[in-house]
mmCIF file of C-alpha atoms and ligand atoms in Angstrom:
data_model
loop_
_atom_site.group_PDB
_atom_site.id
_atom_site.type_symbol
_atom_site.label_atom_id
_atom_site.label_comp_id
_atom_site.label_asym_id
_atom_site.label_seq_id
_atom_site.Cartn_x
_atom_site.Cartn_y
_atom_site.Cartn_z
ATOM 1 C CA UNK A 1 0.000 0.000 0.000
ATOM 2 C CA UNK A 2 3.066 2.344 0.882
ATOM 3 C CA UNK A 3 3.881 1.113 -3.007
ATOM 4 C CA UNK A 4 7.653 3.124 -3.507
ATOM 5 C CA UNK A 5 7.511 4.949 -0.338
ATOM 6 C CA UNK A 6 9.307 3.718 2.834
ATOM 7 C CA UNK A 7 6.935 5.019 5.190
ATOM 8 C CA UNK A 8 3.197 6.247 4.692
ATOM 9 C CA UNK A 9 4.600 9.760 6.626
ATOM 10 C CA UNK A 10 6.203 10.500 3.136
ATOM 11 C CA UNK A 11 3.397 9.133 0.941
ATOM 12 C CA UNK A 12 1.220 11.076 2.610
ATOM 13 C CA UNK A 13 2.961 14.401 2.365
ATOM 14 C CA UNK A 14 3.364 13.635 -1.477
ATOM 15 C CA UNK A 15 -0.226 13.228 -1.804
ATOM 16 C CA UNK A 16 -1.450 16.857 -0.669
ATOM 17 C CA UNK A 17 -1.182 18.376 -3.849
ATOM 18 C CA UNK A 18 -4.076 15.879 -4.828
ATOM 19 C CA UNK A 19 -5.945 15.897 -2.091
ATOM 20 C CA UNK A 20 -6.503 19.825 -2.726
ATOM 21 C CA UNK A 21 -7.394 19.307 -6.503
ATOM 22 C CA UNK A 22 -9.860 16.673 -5.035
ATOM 23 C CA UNK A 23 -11.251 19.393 -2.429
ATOM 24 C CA UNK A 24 -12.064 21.743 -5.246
ATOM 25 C CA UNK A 25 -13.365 19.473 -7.196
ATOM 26 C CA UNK A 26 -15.936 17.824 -4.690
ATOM 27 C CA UNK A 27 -16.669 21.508 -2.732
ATOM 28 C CA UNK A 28 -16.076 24.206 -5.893
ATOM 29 C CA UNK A 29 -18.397 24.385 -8.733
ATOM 30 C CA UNK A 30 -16.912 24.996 -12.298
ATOM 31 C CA UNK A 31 -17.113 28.498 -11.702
ATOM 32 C CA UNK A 32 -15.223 28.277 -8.848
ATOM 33 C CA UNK A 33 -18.440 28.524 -6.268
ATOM 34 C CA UNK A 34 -18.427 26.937 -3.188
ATOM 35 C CA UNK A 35 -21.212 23.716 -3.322
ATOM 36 C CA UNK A 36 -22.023 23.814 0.530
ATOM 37 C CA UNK A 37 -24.996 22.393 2.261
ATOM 38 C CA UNK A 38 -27.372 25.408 2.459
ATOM 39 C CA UNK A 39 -29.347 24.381 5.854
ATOM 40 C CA UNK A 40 -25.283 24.654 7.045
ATOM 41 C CA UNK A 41 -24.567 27.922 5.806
ATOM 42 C CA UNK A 42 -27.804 29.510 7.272
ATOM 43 C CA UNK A 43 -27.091 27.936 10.463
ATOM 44 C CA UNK A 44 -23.561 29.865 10.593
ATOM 45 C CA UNK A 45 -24.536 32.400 8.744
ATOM 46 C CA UNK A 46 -26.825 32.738 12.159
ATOM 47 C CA UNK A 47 -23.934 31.943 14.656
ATOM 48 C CA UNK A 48 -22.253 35.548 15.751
ATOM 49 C CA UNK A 49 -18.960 33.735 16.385
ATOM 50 C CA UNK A 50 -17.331 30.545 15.459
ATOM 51 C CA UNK A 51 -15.844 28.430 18.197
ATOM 52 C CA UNK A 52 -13.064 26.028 16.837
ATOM 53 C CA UNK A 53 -12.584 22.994 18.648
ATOM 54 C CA UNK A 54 -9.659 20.268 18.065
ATOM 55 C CA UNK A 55 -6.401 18.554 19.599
ATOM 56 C CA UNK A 56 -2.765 18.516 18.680
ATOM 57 C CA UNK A 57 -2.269 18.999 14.604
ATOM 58 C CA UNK A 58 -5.962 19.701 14.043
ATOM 59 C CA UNK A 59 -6.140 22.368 17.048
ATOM 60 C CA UNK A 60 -3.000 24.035 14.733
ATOM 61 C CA UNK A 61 -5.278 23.772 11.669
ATOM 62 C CA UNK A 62 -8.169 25.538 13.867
ATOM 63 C CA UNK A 63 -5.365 28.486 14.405
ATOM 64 C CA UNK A 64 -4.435 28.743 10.891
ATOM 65 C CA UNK A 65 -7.814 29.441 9.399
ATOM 66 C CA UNK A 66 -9.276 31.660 12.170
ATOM 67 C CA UNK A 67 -7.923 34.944 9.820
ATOM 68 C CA UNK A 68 -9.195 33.436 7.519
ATOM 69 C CA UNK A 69 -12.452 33.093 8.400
ATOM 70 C CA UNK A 70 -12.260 36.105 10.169
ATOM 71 C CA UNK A 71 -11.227 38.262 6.544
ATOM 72 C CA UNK A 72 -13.442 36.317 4.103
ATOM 73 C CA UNK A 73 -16.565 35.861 5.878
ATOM 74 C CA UNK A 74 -16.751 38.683 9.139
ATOM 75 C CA UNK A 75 -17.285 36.045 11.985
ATOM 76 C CA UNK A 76 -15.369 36.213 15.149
ATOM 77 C CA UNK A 77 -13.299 33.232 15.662
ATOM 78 C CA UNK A 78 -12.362 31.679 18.996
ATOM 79 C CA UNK A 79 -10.035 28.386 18.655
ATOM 80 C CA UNK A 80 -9.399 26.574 21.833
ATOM 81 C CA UNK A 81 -7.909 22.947 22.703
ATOM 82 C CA UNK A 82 -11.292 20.944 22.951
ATOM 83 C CA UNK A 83 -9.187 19.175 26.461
ATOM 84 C CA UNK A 84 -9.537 22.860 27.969
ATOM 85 C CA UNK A 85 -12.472 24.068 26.853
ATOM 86 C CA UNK A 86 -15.041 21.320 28.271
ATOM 87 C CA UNK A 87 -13.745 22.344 31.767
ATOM 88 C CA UNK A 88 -12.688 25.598 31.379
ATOM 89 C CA UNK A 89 -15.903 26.761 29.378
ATOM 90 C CA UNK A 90 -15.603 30.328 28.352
ATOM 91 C CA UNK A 91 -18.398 32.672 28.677
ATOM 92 C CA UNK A 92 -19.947 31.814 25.705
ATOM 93 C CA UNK A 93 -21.682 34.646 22.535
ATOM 94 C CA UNK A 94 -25.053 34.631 21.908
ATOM 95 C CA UNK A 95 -25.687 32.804 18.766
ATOM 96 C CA UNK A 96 -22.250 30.036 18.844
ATOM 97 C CA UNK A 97 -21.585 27.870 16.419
ATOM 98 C CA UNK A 98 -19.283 25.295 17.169
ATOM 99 C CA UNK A 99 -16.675 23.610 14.638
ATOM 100 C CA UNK A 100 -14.817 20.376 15.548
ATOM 101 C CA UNK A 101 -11.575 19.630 13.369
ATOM 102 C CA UNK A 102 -10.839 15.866 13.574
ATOM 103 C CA UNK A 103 -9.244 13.352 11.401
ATOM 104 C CA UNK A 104 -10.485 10.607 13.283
ATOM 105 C CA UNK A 105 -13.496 11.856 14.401
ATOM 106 C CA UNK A 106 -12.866 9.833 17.080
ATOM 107 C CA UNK A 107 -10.738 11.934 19.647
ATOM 108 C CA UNK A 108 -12.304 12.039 22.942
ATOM 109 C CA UNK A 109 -11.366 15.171 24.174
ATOM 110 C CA UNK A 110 -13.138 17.038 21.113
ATOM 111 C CA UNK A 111 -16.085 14.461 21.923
ATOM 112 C CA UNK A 112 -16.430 15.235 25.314
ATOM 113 C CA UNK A 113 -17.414 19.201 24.387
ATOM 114 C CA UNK A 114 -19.362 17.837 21.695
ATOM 115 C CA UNK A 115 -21.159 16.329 24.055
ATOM 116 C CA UNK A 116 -21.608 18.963 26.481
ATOM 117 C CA UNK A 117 -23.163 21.328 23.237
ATOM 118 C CA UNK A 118 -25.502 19.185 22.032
ATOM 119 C CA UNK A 119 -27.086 19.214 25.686
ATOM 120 C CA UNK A 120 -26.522 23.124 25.525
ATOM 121 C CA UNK A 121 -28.772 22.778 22.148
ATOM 122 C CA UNK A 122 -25.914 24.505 20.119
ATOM 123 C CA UNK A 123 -25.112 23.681 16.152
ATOM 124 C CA UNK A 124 -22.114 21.970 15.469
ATOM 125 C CA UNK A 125 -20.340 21.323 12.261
ATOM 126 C CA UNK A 126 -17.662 18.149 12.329
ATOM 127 C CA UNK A 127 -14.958 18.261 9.335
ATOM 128 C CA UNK A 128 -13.259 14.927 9.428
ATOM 129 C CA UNK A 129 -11.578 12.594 6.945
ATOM 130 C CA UNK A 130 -13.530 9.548 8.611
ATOM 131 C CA UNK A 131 -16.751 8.848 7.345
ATOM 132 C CA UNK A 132 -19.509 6.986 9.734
ATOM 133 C CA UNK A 133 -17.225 8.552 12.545
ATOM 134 C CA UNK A 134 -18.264 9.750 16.815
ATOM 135 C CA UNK A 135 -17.896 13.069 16.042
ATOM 136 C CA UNK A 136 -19.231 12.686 12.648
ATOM 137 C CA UNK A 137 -22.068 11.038 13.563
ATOM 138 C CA UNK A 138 -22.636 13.327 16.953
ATOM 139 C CA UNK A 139 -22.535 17.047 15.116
ATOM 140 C CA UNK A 140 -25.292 18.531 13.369
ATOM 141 C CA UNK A 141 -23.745 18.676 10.260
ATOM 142 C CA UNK A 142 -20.538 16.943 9.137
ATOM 143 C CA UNK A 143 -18.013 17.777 5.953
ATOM 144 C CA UNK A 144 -15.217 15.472 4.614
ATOM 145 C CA UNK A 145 -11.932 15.637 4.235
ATOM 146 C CA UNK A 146 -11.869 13.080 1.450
ATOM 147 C CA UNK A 147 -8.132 12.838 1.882
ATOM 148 C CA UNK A 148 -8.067 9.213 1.522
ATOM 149 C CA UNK A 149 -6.958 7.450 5.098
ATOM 150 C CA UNK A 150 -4.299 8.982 6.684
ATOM 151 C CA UNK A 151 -2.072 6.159 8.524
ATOM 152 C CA UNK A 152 1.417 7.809 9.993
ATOM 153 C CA UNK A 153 0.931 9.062 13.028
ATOM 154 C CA UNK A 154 2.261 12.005 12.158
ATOM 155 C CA UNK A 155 -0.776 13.996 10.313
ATOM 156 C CA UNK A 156 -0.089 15.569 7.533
ATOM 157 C CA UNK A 157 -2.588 15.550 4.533
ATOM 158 C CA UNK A 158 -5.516 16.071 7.311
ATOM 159 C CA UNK A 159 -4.115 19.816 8.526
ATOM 160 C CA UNK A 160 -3.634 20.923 5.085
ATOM 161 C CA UNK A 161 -7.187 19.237 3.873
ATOM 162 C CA UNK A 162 -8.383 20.900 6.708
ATOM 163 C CA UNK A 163 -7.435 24.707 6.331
ATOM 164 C CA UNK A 164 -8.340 24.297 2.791
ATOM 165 C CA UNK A 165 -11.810 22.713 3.590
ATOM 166 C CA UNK A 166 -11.857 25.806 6.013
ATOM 167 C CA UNK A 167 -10.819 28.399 3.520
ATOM 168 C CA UNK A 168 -14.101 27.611 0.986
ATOM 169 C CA UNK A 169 -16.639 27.336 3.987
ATOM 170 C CA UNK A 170 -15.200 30.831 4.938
ATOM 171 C CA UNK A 171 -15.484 31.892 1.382
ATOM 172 C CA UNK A 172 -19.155 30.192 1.144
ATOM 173 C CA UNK A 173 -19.920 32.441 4.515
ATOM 174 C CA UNK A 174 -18.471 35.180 3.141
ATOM 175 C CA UNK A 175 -20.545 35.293 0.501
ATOM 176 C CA UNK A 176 -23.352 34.513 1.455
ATOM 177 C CA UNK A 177 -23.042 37.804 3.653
ATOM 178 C CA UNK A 178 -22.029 39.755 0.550
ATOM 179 C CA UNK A 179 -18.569 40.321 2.470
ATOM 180 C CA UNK A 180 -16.394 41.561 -0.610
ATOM 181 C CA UNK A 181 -13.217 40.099 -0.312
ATOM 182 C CA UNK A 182 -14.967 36.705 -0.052
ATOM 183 C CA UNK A 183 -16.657 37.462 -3.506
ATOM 184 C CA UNK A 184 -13.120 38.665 -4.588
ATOM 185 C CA UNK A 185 -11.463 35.555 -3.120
ATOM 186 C CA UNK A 186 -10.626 33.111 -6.236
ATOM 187 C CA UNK A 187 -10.459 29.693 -4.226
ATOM 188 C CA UNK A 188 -10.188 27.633 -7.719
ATOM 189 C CA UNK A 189 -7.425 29.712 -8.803
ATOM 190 C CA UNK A 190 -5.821 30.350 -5.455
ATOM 191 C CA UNK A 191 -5.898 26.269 -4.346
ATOM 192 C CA UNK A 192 -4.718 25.500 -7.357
ATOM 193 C CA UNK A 193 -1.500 27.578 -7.158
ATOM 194 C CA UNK A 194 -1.075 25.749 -3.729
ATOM 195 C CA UNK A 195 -1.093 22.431 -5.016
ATOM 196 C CA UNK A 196 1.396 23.438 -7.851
ATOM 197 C CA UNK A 197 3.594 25.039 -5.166
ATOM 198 C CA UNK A 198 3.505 21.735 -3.055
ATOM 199 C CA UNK A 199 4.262 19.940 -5.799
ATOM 200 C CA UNK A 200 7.830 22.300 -5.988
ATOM 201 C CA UNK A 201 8.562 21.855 -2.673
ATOM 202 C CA UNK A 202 8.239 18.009 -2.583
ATOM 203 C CA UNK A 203 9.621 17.975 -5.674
ATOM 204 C CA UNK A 204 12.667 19.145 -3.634
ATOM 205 C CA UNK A 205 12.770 16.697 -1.270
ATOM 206 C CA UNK A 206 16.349 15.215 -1.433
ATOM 207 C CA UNK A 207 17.590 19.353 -0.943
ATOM 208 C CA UNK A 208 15.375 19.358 2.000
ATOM 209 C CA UNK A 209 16.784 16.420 2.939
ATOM 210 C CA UNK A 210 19.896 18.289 2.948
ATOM 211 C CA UNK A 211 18.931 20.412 5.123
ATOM 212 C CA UNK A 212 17.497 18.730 7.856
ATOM 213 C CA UNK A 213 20.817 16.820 8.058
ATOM 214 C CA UNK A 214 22.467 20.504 8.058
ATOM 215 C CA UNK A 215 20.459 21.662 11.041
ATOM 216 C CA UNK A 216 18.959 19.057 12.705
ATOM 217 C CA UNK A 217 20.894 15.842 12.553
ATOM 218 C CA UNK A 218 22.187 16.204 16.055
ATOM 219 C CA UNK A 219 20.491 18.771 17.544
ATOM 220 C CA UNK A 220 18.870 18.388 20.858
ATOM 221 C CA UNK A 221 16.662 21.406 20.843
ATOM 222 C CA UNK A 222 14.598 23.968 17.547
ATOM 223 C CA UNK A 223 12.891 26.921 17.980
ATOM 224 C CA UNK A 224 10.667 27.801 14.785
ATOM 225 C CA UNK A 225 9.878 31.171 14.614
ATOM 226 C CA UNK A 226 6.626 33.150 12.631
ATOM 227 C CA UNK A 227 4.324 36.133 12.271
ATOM 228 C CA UNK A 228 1.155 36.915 11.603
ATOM 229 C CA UNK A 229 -0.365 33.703 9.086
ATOM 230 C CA UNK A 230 3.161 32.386 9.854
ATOM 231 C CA UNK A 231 3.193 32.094 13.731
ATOM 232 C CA UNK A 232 0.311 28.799 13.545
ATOM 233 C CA UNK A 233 2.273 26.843 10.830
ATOM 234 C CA UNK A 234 5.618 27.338 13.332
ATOM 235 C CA UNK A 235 3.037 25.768 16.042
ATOM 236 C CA UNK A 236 2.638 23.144 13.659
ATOM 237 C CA UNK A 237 5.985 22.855 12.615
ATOM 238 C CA UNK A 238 7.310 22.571 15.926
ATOM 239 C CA UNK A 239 4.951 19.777 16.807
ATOM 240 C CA UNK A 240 5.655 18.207 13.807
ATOM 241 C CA UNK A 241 9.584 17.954 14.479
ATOM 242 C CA UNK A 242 8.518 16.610 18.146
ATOM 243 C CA UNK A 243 6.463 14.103 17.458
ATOM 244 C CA UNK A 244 8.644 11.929 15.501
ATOM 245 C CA UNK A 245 12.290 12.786 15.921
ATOM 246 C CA UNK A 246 12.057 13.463 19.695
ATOM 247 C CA UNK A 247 14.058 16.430 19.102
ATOM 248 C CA UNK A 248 12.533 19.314 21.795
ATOM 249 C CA UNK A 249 10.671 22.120 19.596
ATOM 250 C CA UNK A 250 9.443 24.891 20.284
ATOM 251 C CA UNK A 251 6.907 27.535 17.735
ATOM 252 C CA UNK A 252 7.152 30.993 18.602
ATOM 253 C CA UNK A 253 5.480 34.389 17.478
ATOM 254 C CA UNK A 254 8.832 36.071 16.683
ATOM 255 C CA UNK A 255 8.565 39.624 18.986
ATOM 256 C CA UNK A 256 8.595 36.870 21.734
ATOM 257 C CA UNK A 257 11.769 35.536 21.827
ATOM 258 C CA UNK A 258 12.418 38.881 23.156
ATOM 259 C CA UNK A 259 10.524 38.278 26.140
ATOM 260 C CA UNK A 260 12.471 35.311 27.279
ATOM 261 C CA UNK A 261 13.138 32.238 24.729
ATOM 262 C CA UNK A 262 16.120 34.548 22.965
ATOM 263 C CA UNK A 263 17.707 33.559 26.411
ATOM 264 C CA UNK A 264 18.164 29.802 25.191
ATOM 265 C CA UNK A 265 19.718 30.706 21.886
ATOM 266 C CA UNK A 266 23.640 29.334 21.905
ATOM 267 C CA UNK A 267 26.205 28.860 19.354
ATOM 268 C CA UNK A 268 24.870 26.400 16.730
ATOM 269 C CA UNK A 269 21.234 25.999 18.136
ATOM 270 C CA UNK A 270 18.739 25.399 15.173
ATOM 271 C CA UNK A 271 16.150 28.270 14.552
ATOM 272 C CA UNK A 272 13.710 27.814 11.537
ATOM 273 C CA UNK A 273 11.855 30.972 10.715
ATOM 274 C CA UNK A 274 8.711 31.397 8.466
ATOM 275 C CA UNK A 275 8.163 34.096 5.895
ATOM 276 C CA UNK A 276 5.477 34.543 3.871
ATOM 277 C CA UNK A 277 3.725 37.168 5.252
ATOM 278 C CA UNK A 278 3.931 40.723 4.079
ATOM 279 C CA UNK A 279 3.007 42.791 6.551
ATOM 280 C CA UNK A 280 5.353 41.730 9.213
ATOM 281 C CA UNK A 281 8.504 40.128 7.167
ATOM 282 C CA UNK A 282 10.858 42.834 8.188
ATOM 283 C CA UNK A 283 10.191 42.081 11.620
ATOM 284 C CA UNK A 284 10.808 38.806 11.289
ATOM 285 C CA UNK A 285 13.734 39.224 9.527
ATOM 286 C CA UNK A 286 15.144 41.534 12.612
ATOM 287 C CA UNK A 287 14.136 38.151 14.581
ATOM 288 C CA UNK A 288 16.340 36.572 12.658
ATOM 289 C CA UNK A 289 19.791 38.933 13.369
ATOM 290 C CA UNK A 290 19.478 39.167 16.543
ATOM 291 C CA UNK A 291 19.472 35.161 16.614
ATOM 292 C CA UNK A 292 22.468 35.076 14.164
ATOM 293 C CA UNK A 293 24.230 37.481 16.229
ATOM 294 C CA UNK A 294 24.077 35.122 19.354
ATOM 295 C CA UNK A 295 25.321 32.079 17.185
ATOM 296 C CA UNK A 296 21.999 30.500 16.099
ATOM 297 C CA UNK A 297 21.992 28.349 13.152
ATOM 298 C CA UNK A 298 19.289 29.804 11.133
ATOM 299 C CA UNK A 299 17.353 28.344 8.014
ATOM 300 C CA UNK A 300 14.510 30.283 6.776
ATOM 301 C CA UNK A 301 11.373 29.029 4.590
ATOM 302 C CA UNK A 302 10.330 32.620 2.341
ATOM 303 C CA UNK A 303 7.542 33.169 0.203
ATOM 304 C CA UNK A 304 9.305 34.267 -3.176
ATOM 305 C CA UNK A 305 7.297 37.766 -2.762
ATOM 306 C CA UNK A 306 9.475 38.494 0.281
ATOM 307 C CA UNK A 307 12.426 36.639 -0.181
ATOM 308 C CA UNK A 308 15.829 37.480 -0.274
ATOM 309 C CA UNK A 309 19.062 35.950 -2.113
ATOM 310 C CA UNK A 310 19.961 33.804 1.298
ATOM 311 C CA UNK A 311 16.737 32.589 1.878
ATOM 312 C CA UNK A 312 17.334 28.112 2.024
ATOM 313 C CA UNK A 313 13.781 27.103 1.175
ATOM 314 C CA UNK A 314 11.640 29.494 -1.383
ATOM 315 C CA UNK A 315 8.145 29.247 -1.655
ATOM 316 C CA UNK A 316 6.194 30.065 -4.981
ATOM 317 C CA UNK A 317 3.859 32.789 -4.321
ATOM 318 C CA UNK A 318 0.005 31.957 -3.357
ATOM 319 C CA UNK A 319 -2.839 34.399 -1.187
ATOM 320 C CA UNK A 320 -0.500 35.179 1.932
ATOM 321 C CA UNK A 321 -4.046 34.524 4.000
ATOM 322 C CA UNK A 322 -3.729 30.634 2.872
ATOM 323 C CA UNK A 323 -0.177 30.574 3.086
ATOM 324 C CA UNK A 324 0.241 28.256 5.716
ATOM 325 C CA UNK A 325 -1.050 25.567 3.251
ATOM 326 C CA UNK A 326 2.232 26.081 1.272
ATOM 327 C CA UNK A 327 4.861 26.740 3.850
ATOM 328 C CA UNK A 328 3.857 23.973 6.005
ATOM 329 C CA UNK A 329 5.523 21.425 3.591
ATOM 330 C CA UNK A 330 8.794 21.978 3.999
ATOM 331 C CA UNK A 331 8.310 21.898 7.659
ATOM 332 C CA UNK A 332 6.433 18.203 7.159
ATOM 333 C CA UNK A 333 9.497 16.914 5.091
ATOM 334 C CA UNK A 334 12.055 18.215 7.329
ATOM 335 C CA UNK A 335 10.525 16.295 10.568
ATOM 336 C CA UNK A 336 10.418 13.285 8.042
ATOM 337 C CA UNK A 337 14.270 13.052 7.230
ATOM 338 C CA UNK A 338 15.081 14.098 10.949
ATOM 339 C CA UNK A 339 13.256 11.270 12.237
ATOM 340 C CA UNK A 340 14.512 9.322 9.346
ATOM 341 C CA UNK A 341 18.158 10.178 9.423
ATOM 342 C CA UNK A 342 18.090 9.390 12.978
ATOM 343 C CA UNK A 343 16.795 5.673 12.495
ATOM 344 C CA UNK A 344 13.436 5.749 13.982
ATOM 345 C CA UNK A 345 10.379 4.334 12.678
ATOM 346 C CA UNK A 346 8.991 7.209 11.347
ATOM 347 C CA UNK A 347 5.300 6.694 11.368
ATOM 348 C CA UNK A 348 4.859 4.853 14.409
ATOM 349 C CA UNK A 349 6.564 7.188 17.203
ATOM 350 C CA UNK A 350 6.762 6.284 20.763
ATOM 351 C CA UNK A 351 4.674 6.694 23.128
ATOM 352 C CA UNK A 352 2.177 7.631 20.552
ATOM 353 C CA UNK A 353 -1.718 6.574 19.025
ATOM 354 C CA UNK A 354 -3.113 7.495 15.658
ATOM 355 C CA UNK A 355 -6.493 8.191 17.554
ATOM 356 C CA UNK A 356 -6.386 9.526 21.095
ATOM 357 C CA UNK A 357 -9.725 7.715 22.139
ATOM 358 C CA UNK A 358 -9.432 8.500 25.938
ATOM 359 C CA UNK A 359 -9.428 12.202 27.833
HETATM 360 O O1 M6R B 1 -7.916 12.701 14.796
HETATM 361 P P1 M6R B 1 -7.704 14.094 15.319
HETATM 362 O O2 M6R B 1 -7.464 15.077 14.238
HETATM 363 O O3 M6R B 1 -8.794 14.532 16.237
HETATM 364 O O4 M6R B 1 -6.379 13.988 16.175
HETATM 365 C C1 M6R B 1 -5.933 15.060 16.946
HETATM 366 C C2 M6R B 1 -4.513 14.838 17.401
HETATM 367 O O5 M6R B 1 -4.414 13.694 18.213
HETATM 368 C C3 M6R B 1 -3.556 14.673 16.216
HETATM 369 O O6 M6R B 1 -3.628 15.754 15.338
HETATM 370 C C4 M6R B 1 -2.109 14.536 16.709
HETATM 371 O O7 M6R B 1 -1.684 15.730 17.295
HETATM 372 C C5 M6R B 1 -1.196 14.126 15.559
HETATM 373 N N1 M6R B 1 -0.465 12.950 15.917
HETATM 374 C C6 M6R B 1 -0.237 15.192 15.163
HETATM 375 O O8 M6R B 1 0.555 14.838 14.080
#
């Protein structure tokens, strides 16, 4: 089933161009409109803000689209861990609407506050990639991934199925409320130029390769580094890295460092920062200096719009808003060879379960 991949972590990551031609397909029209369930839409079209609710690499997915929800479609977007927010309940809006991000649809923390809103008689929407699943079959409404089953551990196809998924609801919203940069937003076009551009980067794979022998062969500690759209995918990132090559990693919104991390930073430590976005790339790239200047080992991931001649991983440009779709990739394929080059079974890390089925 792997056919000529060594581990389902890499077959996976090389599938995601697909799996976003396949989202358009099933959810765009040939115009490039979204085809959405219309009792759904009215129902969030009702909701005054959207409460995201997932775990781990979902949860991450949950932080990525909240801007962009919040630009296309004008809803307020709160994403929380689904372990916190049964027990820690915020005070809740008027009108919620509550969205559950799950591959599995089986993950009992998200369950257990699924639980807890259908008793509070709220609407729920469930996008998984598992048909027939808990969470599925508990929400009022459900959308698939259709990313085909997603075995390594490590998820991969599901976050970027996920935020893309995300991205035409928001757009569907968006226009249903006659918001105009939904009605301006091309999704066709746009996810199309992501796929392409995932299809560069894993082209590149045996360069990436490279580089995660470079900086993170040996290492015992990362710090990924982002602003703006690119502080979730370093969340992600970080994770990623984690999970399966046990090296410790942390995701940062670049200002902080300042406020205490910088302190770690020693000759030769590994610090990955993300680039895509526009409006704060210069501060980012001050991030970076002062970590070079205290001996970090930098390697930085730039969308081509904002790149520079040193840059180690360029990104072909797309919508900065869905950018984390693109610039996650290299991220995925770095944790892959670091795990790899380090001997460890990459899609069945320790300690770890594909579906987390107890709180
Ligand atoms: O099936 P789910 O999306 O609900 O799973 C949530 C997390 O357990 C999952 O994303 C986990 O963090 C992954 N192993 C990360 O790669």
């Amino acid at each position: 089933e792997k056919g000529p991949f060594p581990f389902y972590m890499l077959k996976e990551i090389n599938e995601q161009p697909a799996v976003l031609r396949r989202l358009v397909q099933d959810y765009l029209d040939e115009s490039g409109k979204p085809v959405i369930e219309a009792d759904l839409l009215a129902a969030l079209d009702q909701a005054d803000r959207l409460y995201i609710l997932a775990a781990g690499t979902s949860y991450n997915a949950g932080l990525a689209a909240k801007s962009v929800f919040e630009n296309l479609a004008h809803i307020p977007v709160e994403v929380g861990l689904a372990s916190e927010f049964g027990y820690n309940t915020p005070l809740l809006s008027k009108k919620p609407f509550f969205l559950f991000l799950s591959q599995s649809g089986e993950t009992a923390d998200s369950r257990q506050v699924l639980v807890k809103v259908n008793q509070w008689g709220y609407p729920s929407l469930t996008m998984t990639n598992a048909q027939g699943s808990t969470l599925s079959r508990e929400a009022t409404y459900t959308m698939l991934l259709n990313a085909g089953p997603e075995i390594a551990v490590a998820s991969t196809k599901a976050y970027t199925a996920q935020i893309a998924l995300q991205t035409i609801l928001a757009k569907a919203l968006g226009e249903k409320r006659g918001v105009q940069a939904a009605i301006d937003f091309d999704a066709r076009t746009q996810l199309g130029l992501v796929a392409n551009g995932m299809q560069t980067i894993i082209d590149e794979k045996d360069f990436i390769n490279q580089l995660a022998q470079n900086y993170l062969a040996t290492t015992r500690n990362a710090f990924y580094i982002g602003r703006g759209y690119d502080y979730a995918v370093s969340l992600e990132a970080a994770l990623k890295l984690k999970e399966i090559s046990y090296v410790q990693a942390e995701g940062f919104a670049g200002a902080e460092l300042k406020h205490g991390t910088i302190s770690l930073i020693e000759d030769g430590t590994p610090v990955l920062a993300i680039i895509t976005d526009k409006r704060v790339a210069s501060h980012t790239r001050g991030n970076v200096q002062e970590v070079r200047a205290r001996g970090a080992h930098v390697l930085t991931i730039a969308m081509e719009d904002v790149a520079e001649k040193d840059d180690n991983i360029i990104l072909d440009n797309i919508d900065p808003l869905i950018s984390p779709l693109l610039s996650v990739v290299p991220t995925q394929l770095l944790a892959y060879y670091t795990s790899l080059n380090r001997g460890y079974d990459v899609d069945k890390p320790r300690n770890l379960a594909k579906a987390v089925t107890v709180e």
